[in-house]
Tab-separated table of C-alpha atoms in Angstrom:
chain	number	residue	atom	x	y	z
A	1001	MET	CA	134.804	132.880	-33.511
A	1002	PRO	CA	135.291	129.814	-31.267
A	1003	THR	CA	134.930	126.453	-32.970
A	1004	THR	CA	134.884	124.063	-29.986
A	1005	PRO	CA	132.589	123.910	-26.938
A	1006	GLU	CA	135.541	124.599	-24.645
A	1007	ALA	CA	136.452	127.738	-26.599
A	1008	VAL	CA	132.821	128.859	-26.604
A	1009	LEU	CA	132.693	128.593	-22.815
A	1010	VAL	CA	135.776	130.783	-22.523
A	1011	TRP	CA	133.815	133.562	-24.212
A	1012	VAL	CA	130.642	132.905	-22.227
A	1013	THR	CA	132.592	132.803	-18.971
A	1014	ALA	CA	134.331	136.100	-19.689
A	1015	LEU	CA	131.038	137.789	-20.601
A	1016	ALA	CA	129.394	136.387	-17.466
A	1017	GLY	CA	132.293	137.812	-15.482
A	1018	VAL	CA	131.734	141.246	-16.989
A	1019	ASP	CA	128.050	140.965	-16.100
A	1020	ALA	CA	128.844	140.121	-12.453
A	1021	LEU	CA	131.475	142.839	-12.187
A	1022	LEU	CA	129.286	145.592	-13.632
A	1023	ARG	CA	126.369	144.571	-11.407
A	1024	SER	CA	128.592	144.766	-8.330
A	1025	LEU	CA	130.569	147.966	-8.889
A	1026	PRO	CA	127.570	150.352	-8.602
A	1027	LEU	CA	126.608	148.740	-5.286
A	1028	LEU	CA	130.163	149.078	-4.001
A	1029	ALA	CA	130.171	152.727	-5.082
A	1030	THR	CA	126.770	153.478	-3.483
A	1031	PRO	CA	126.380	151.079	-0.546
A	1032	ALA	CA	123.499	153.160	0.812
A	1033	LEU	CA	121.258	151.345	-1.683
A	1034	LEU	CA	121.599	148.213	0.443
A	1035	SER	CA	121.291	149.960	3.812
A	1036	ASP	CA	118.192	149.561	5.946
A	1037	ALA	CA	116.951	152.908	4.635
A	1038	GLY	CA	117.857	152.167	1.017
A	1039	LEU	CA	115.822	151.019	-1.950
A	1040	ARG	CA	117.031	147.427	-1.493
A	1041	SER	CA	116.816	147.182	2.276
A	1042	TRP	CA	117.100	143.831	4.014
A	1043	PRO	CA	114.200	144.381	6.488
A	1044	PHE	CA	111.773	144.556	3.563
A	1045	ALA	CA	113.165	141.412	1.934
A	1046	ARG	CA	113.312	139.691	5.313
A	1047	ASP	CA	109.606	140.214	5.892
A	1048	ARG	CA	108.860	138.860	2.432
A	1049	TRP	CA	110.713	135.647	3.219
A	1050	GLY	CA	108.976	135.366	6.596
A	1051	LEU	CA	112.203	134.675	8.485
A	1052	ASP	CA	110.506	135.284	11.820
A	1053	ARG	CA	108.579	132.067	11.215
A	1054	ARG	CA	111.779	130.095	10.630
A	1055	SER	CA	114.034	128.573	13.242
A	1056	ARG	CA	116.067	131.030	15.280
A	1057	PHE	CA	119.340	129.536	14.024
A	1058	ALA	CA	118.307	129.820	10.355
A	1059	SER	CA	117.065	133.387	10.690
A	1060	ARG	CA	120.186	134.507	12.537
A	1061	ALA	CA	122.457	132.822	9.977
A	1062	VAL	CA	120.718	134.523	7.064
A	1063	ASP	CA	120.651	137.873	8.880
A	1064	ALA	CA	124.384	137.611	9.512
A	1065	VAL	CA	125.052	137.438	5.770
A	1066	MET	CA	122.248	139.533	4.289
A	1067	SER	CA	122.019	142.444	6.739
A	1068	TYR	CA	123.847	145.704	6.126
A	1069	PRO	CA	126.817	146.235	6.194
A	1070	ALA	CA	127.722	142.522	6.135
A	1071	VAL	CA	126.065	142.136	2.722
A	1072	MET	CA	128.744	144.390	1.226
A	1073	VAL	CA	131.160	141.477	1.698
A	1074	VAL	CA	128.889	139.406	-0.564
A	1075	VAL	CA	128.931	142.192	-3.155
A	1076	ALA	CA	132.741	142.396	-2.976
A	1077	VAL	CA	133.082	138.616	-3.325
A	1078	ARG	CA	130.836	138.640	-6.406
A	1079	ALA	CA	132.861	141.494	-7.897
A	1080	ALA	CA	136.099	139.604	-7.240
A	1081	GLY	CA	134.590	136.490	-8.803
A	1082	GLY	CA	133.576	138.449	-11.880
A	1083	LEU	CA	137.046	139.929	-12.196
A	1084	LEU	CA	138.535	136.459	-11.887
A	1085	LEU	CA	136.303	135.126	-14.667
A	1086	VAL	CA	137.302	137.985	-16.952
A	1087	ALA	CA	141.003	137.467	-16.223
A	1088	ALA	CA	141.029	133.643	-16.214
A	1089	PRO	CA	138.077	132.199	-18.145
A	1090	PHE	CA	140.037	129.207	-19.447
A	1091	GLY	CA	138.937	126.580	-16.933
A	1092	GLY	CA	140.780	125.179	-13.954
A	1093	THR	CA	140.879	126.220	-10.313
A	1094	PHE	CA	140.671	129.988	-10.861
A	1095	THR	CA	137.637	129.659	-13.099
A	1096	LEU	CA	135.936	127.315	-10.631
A	1097	VAL	CA	136.550	129.688	-7.710
A	1098	GLY	CA	135.322	132.647	-9.740
A	1099	THR	CA	132.221	130.781	-10.888
A	1100	VAL	CA	131.327	129.748	-7.329
A	1101	ALA	CA	131.749	133.341	-6.126
A	1102	VAL	CA	129.646	134.744	-8.962
A	1103	TRP	CA	126.883	132.157	-8.681
A	1104	GLY	CA	126.723	132.456	-4.894
A	1105	GLY	CA	126.665	136.237	-5.127
A	1106	HIS	CA	123.872	136.188	-7.699
A	1107	ILE	CA	121.756	133.872	-5.539
A	1108	ALA	CA	122.312	136.016	-2.445
A	1109	LEU	CA	121.800	139.392	-4.115
A	1110	LEU	CA	119.324	138.668	-6.931
A	1111	GLU	CA	117.217	135.972	-5.277
A	1112	VAL	CA	117.406	136.293	-1.489
A	1113	ARG	CA	118.119	140.042	-1.140
A	1114	THR	CA	115.977	141.608	-3.868
A	1115	ARG	CA	114.105	138.974	-5.893
A	1116	GLN	CA	112.710	141.388	-8.480
A	1117	GLY	CA	112.061	138.614	-10.986
A	1118	LEU	CA	113.520	140.593	-13.891
A	1119	GLY	CA	114.365	138.635	-17.023
A	1120	ALA	CA	117.968	139.772	-16.829
A	1121	ASP	CA	118.281	138.481	-13.265
A	1122	VAL	CA	116.857	135.095	-14.224
A	1123	MET	CA	119.175	134.847	-17.228
A	1124	THR	CA	122.180	135.810	-15.127
A	1125	ARG	CA	121.429	133.148	-12.524
A	1126	MET	CA	120.814	130.459	-15.156
A	1127	VAL	CA	124.025	131.194	-17.066
A	1128	SER	CA	126.143	131.220	-13.911
A	1129	ALA	CA	124.494	127.986	-12.702
A	1130	ALA	CA	125.190	126.260	-16.030
A	1131	LEU	CA	128.838	127.345	-15.937
A	1132	LEU	CA	129.154	126.153	-12.347
A	1133	ILE	CA	127.704	122.722	-13.131
A	1134	GLU	CA	130.089	122.380	-16.081
A	1135	GLN	CA	133.023	123.257	-13.843
A	1136	LEU	CA	131.914	120.847	-11.109
A	1137	ALA	CA	131.645	118.120	-13.750
A	1138	GLY	CA	135.365	118.477	-14.257
A	1139	GLY	CA	135.253	120.481	-17.466
A	1140	SER	CA	135.083	117.336	-19.582
A	1141	ALA	CA	134.333	117.497	-23.297
A	1142	LEU	CA	130.862	116.026	-22.724
A	1143	ALA	CA	130.097	118.533	-19.953
A	1144	ALA	CA	131.267	121.425	-22.132
A	1145	GLU	CA	129.163	120.243	-25.063
A	1146	ALA	CA	126.062	119.847	-22.888
A	1147	CYS	CA	126.597	123.253	-21.293
A	1148	VAL	CA	126.926	124.999	-24.646
A	1149	TRP	CA	123.765	123.427	-26.039
A	1150	PHE	CA	121.886	124.247	-22.847
A	1151	LEU	CA	122.967	127.898	-23.079
A	1152	ALA	CA	121.983	128.097	-26.743
A	1153	GLY	CA	118.562	126.653	-25.942
A	1154	LEU	CA	118.178	128.957	-22.952
A	1155	SER	CA	118.881	131.999	-25.093
A	1156	CYS	CA	116.421	130.966	-27.800
A	1157	LEU	CA	113.680	130.048	-25.325
A	1158	SER	CA	114.075	133.317	-23.429
A	1159	TYR	CA	113.404	135.344	-26.572
A	1160	VAL	CA	110.535	133.135	-27.712
A	1161	GLY	CA	109.000	133.300	-24.242
A	1162	ASN	CA	109.245	137.074	-24.121
A	1163	GLY	CA	107.866	137.417	-27.646
A	1164	TRP	CA	104.980	135.036	-26.960
A	1165	ALA	CA	104.118	136.884	-23.747
A	1166	LYS	CA	103.942	140.170	-25.660
A	1167	LEU	CA	101.941	138.640	-28.501
A	1168	ARG	CA	99.216	137.552	-26.084
A	1169	VAL	CA	98.766	141.099	-24.725
A	1170	PRO	CA	96.494	143.332	-26.860
A	1171	ALA	CA	98.316	146.461	-25.669
A	1172	TRP	CA	101.567	145.164	-27.162
A	1173	ARG	CA	99.914	144.287	-30.459
A	1174	SER	CA	98.361	147.763	-30.700
A	1175	GLY	CA	101.514	149.603	-29.635
A	1176	GLU	CA	99.887	151.048	-26.520
A	1177	ALA	CA	102.207	149.149	-24.179
A	1178	LEU	CA	105.258	150.770	-25.758
A	1179	SER	CA	103.649	154.195	-25.479
A	1180	GLU	CA	102.976	153.594	-21.779
A	1181	ILE	CA	106.560	152.474	-21.184
A	1182	LEU	CA	107.947	155.552	-22.917
A	1183	ALA	CA	105.612	157.758	-20.849
A	1184	THR	CA	106.762	156.450	-17.443
A	1185	PRO	CA	109.188	158.739	-15.586
A	1186	MET	CA	111.739	155.925	-15.162
A	1187	PHE	CA	111.953	154.998	-18.853
A	1188	ARG	CA	110.761	158.133	-20.576
A	1189	VAL	CA	112.587	159.030	-23.798
A	1190	PRO	CA	111.072	162.421	-24.707
A	1191	SER	CA	111.921	162.470	-28.406
A	1192	LEU	CA	110.665	158.942	-29.096
A	1193	ALA	CA	107.671	159.378	-26.792
A	1194	ARG	CA	106.518	162.395	-28.804
A	1195	VAL	CA	106.824	160.493	-32.075
A	1196	VAL	CA	104.885	157.483	-30.775
A	1197	GLU	CA	102.197	159.673	-29.228
A	1198	ALA	CA	101.767	161.679	-32.432
A	1199	ARG	CA	101.925	158.655	-34.763
A	1200	PRO	CA	100.402	155.499	-33.224
A	1201	ALA	CA	101.368	153.556	-36.351
A	1202	VAL	CA	105.022	154.038	-35.424
A	1203	GLY	CA	104.331	152.528	-32.005
A	1204	ARG	CA	102.639	149.518	-33.584
A	1205	LEU	CA	105.525	149.063	-36.010
A	1206	LEU	CA	108.110	149.194	-33.221
A	1207	SER	CA	106.086	146.822	-31.035
A	1208	TRP	CA	105.678	144.251	-33.795
A	1209	SER	CA	109.317	144.547	-34.803
A	1210	VAL	CA	110.381	143.689	-31.241
A	1211	LEU	CA	108.010	140.801	-30.624
A	1212	GLY	CA	108.521	139.498	-34.153
A	1213	ALA	CA	112.294	139.484	-33.788
A	1214	GLU	CA	112.009	137.725	-30.435
A	1215	LEU	CA	109.720	135.030	-31.814
A	1216	LEU	CA	111.958	134.471	-34.842
A	1217	PHE	CA	115.243	134.438	-32.903
A	1218	PRO	CA	115.614	130.606	-33.000
A	1219	LEU	CA	115.542	130.727	-36.799
A	1220	GLY	CA	119.072	132.071	-36.615
A	1221	VAL	CA	120.162	128.698	-35.235
A	1222	ALA	CA	117.911	126.685	-37.551
A	1223	LEU	CA	119.011	128.473	-40.747
A	1224	GLY	CA	122.696	128.997	-39.932
A	1225	GLU	CA	124.709	131.712	-41.639
A	1226	PRO	CA	123.971	134.465	-42.419
A	1227	ALA	CA	120.711	134.298	-40.442
A	1228	VAL	CA	122.485	133.645	-37.134
A	1229	TRP	CA	124.588	136.781	-37.599
A	1230	LEU	CA	121.446	138.818	-38.277
A	1231	VAL	CA	119.645	137.692	-35.112
A	1232	LEU	CA	122.752	138.157	-32.979
A	1233	ALA	CA	123.343	141.618	-34.437
A	1234	TRP	CA	119.704	142.468	-33.740
A	1235	GLY	CA	120.073	141.249	-30.151
A	1236	VAL	CA	123.204	143.320	-29.523
A	1237	ALA	CA	121.596	146.420	-31.053
A	1238	PHE	CA	118.309	145.851	-29.193
A	1239	HIS	CA	119.886	145.440	-25.762
A	1240	ALA	CA	122.405	148.233	-26.355
A	1241	THR	CA	119.544	150.578	-27.280
A	1242	ASN	CA	117.643	149.604	-24.143
A	1243	ALA	CA	120.754	150.091	-22.029
A	1244	VAL	CA	121.405	153.580	-23.396
A	1245	SER	CA	117.788	154.751	-23.664
A	1246	PHE	CA	116.186	153.126	-20.623
A	1247	GLY	CA	119.159	152.465	-18.345
A	1248	LEU	CA	118.751	148.686	-18.623
A	1249	GLY	CA	122.459	147.955	-18.608
A	1250	PRO	CA	122.192	144.589	-16.810
A	1251	PHE	CA	119.969	143.263	-19.611
A	1252	PHE	CA	122.738	143.808	-22.164
A	1253	TRP	CA	125.395	141.654	-20.521
A	1254	ALA	CA	122.933	139.068	-19.181
A	1255	PHE	CA	121.381	138.340	-22.570
A	1256	ILE	CA	124.467	138.519	-24.780
A	1257	SER	CA	126.594	136.298	-22.533
A	1258	PRO	CA	125.169	133.077	-24.100
A	1259	TYR	CA	125.495	134.429	-27.673
A	1260	PRO	CA	128.716	132.504	-28.400
A	1261	ALA	CA	126.762	129.325	-27.626
A	1262	VAL	CA	123.997	130.378	-30.019
A	1263	TRP	CA	126.571	130.916	-32.762
A	1264	TYR	CA	128.186	127.534	-32.058
A	1265	ALA	CA	124.824	125.741	-32.177
A	1266	ALA	CA	124.076	127.270	-35.592
A	1267	GLN	CA	127.471	126.166	-36.905
A	1268	ALA	CA	127.145	122.668	-35.446
A	1269	LEU	CA	123.744	122.100	-37.059
A	1270	HIS	CA	125.098	123.003	-40.492
A	1271	SER	CA	128.590	121.532	-40.391
């Protein structure tokens, strides 16, 4: 594993590149999703932003970039940026260009175009923004160190925030929320849904195991090895299971991309 902030950012950058690339390829393969008749149409997003109330120049400029098929150029640029980060994550001009392309693409596609507010989208934007700021700061040792600690804190806070949000909801504490998720057509997993419906105690156990692990995630950093390996292994398994079972592939790459920074923080606190 990497032992310096600069080496950590190589790993984070490469993982962020994979995230950007895998988010872009499905849109390039099925551009109809972004057409005016698609699920992510620009007219719907345009109304939400109230562009008709903006200046004519501003609305036309945004329309020129966000409307279909012009938006496919944005998708292609983000994909190229992701590929560049995977191929050249070591800093320098190529990494800077790739980071700008990825960050700009995320803002355009995840914030302006869709703005679903999903945790994975927020994490993706935050990670790419942190990498961009580090690159714009010249990639100095201080900038790399600050970026790594920010990413480690971001990862820990995201899990604590999600766990705390679940803890405050009675349906999550009782296991009913999980049962409802498994029963929805989009996320339904028939075999697990039947088990949870027949044995509510299993639903409660699974619910508490998830929110408990999220709340305790920062202990991996505080306690060091082997605790940090346990929480990271749990995170990989948790997001991989969600990706396979519920089709939440973007969550996997978005949330594991800062993991090298989490590992580094644990090592630094106990060195």
